[in-house]
């Protein structure tokens, strides 16, 4: 039986991937990223998938990834794309951790990043800031509804957040895979 996956959900730019790497370093768990799985499966970037096929196609692959994760993956830290929370079997894949921030912080951190332009360009749903903010607001209660744990991350270092989560979930260094 599949056990002990940890899924990091939350809005674009909240730091899910960075935190997953930080958690992997301190627990010995492997990590997977749903967007990386989709890009390698499709052999093209997310941006291109959205442009060539449209969003519903992308969401359909997210569901396929979710089905595969549920059946075949265990003891793994899984960082997800910002819309992955909507798959129908999310809570059967593992413990869901919602990384909560506020929109101003997300924007500020994205713009302060040395690779800001690249970070924005690769995200089709972040091209228009007003639309992104609306999406952010629509999604906040939906993320909360799916979450087993909610962690406030605004303005915090990933080391500090990783400590809180690993303590909360009782994940010790080099947990058994
Ligand atoms: C999306 C978030 C992106 C990516 C795709 C759609 C979303 O992932 O999956 O562009 O719907 O919020 P990040 O959260 O890693 O940016």
PDB file of C-alpha atoms and ligand atoms in Angstrom, residues 10-13 16 35 46 50 58-59 62 80-83 123-125 139, ligand 1:
ATOM      1  CA  UNK A  10      -0.362  26.450  -3.042  1.00  0.00           C
ATOM      2  CA  UNK A  11      -0.353  29.325  -5.469  1.00  0.00           C
ATOM      3  CA  UNK A  12       2.260  29.967  -8.158  1.00  0.00           C
ATOM      4  CA  UNK A  13       5.439  31.483  -6.778  1.00  0.00           C
ATOM      5  CA  UNK A  16       6.721  24.763  -3.317  1.00  0.00           C
ATOM      6  CA  UNK A  35       5.038  20.022 -13.620  1.00  0.00           C
ATOM      7  CA  UNK A  46       4.112  23.862 -19.722  1.00  0.00           C
ATOM      8  CA  UNK A  50      -0.993  25.717 -22.762  1.00  0.00           C
ATOM      9  CA  UNK A  58      -3.123  20.347 -19.318  1.00  0.00           C
ATOM     10  CA  UNK A  59      -5.612  19.689 -16.487  1.00  0.00           C
ATOM     11  CA  UNK A  62      -2.531  16.606 -14.225  1.00  0.00           C
ATOM     12  CA  UNK A  80       2.695  20.430  -7.345  1.00  0.00           C
ATOM     13  CA  UNK A  81       1.660  23.006  -9.917  1.00  0.00           C
ATOM     14  CA  UNK A  82      -0.632  25.693  -8.501  1.00  0.00           C
ATOM     15  CA  UNK A  83      -3.753  24.102 -10.005  1.00  0.00           C
ATOM     16  CA  UNK A 123       3.715  30.721 -16.146  1.00  0.00           C
ATOM     17  CA  UNK A 124       0.819  31.154 -18.598  1.00  0.00           C
ATOM     18  CA  UNK A 125      -1.614  32.056 -15.800  1.00  0.00           C
ATOM     19  CA  UNK A 139      -8.385  29.528  -4.962  1.00  0.00           C
TER      20      UNK A 139
HETATM   21  C1  LIG B   1      -0.478  26.623 -12.666  1.00  0.00           C
HETATM   22  C2  LIG B   1       0.691  26.684 -11.957  1.00  0.00           C
HETATM   23  C3  LIG B   1       1.980  26.296 -12.550  1.00  0.00           C
HETATM   24  C4  LIG B   1       1.783  25.288 -13.678  1.00  0.00           C
HETATM   25  C5  LIG B   1       0.818  25.829 -14.685  1.00  0.00           C
HETATM   26  C6  LIG B   1      -0.557  26.135 -14.067  1.00  0.00           C
HETATM   27  C7  LIG B   1      -1.744  27.032 -11.992  1.00  0.00           C
HETATM   28  O1  LIG B   1       2.836  25.723 -11.548  1.00  0.00           O
HETATM   29  O2  LIG B   1       1.328  24.068 -13.190  1.00  0.00           O
HETATM   30  O3  LIG B   1       1.368  26.985 -15.238  1.00  0.00           O
HETATM   31  O4  LIG B   1      -2.841  26.708 -12.477  1.00  0.00           O
HETATM   32  O5  LIG B   1      -1.649  27.691 -10.915  1.00  0.00           O
HETATM   33  P1  LIG B   1       3.548  26.608 -10.380  1.00  0.00           P
HETATM   34  O6  LIG B   1       2.581  26.688  -9.238  1.00  0.00           O
HETATM   35  O7  LIG B   1       4.765  25.814 -10.036  1.00  0.00           O
HETATM   36  O8  LIG B   1       3.871  27.926 -10.967  1.00  0.00           O
END
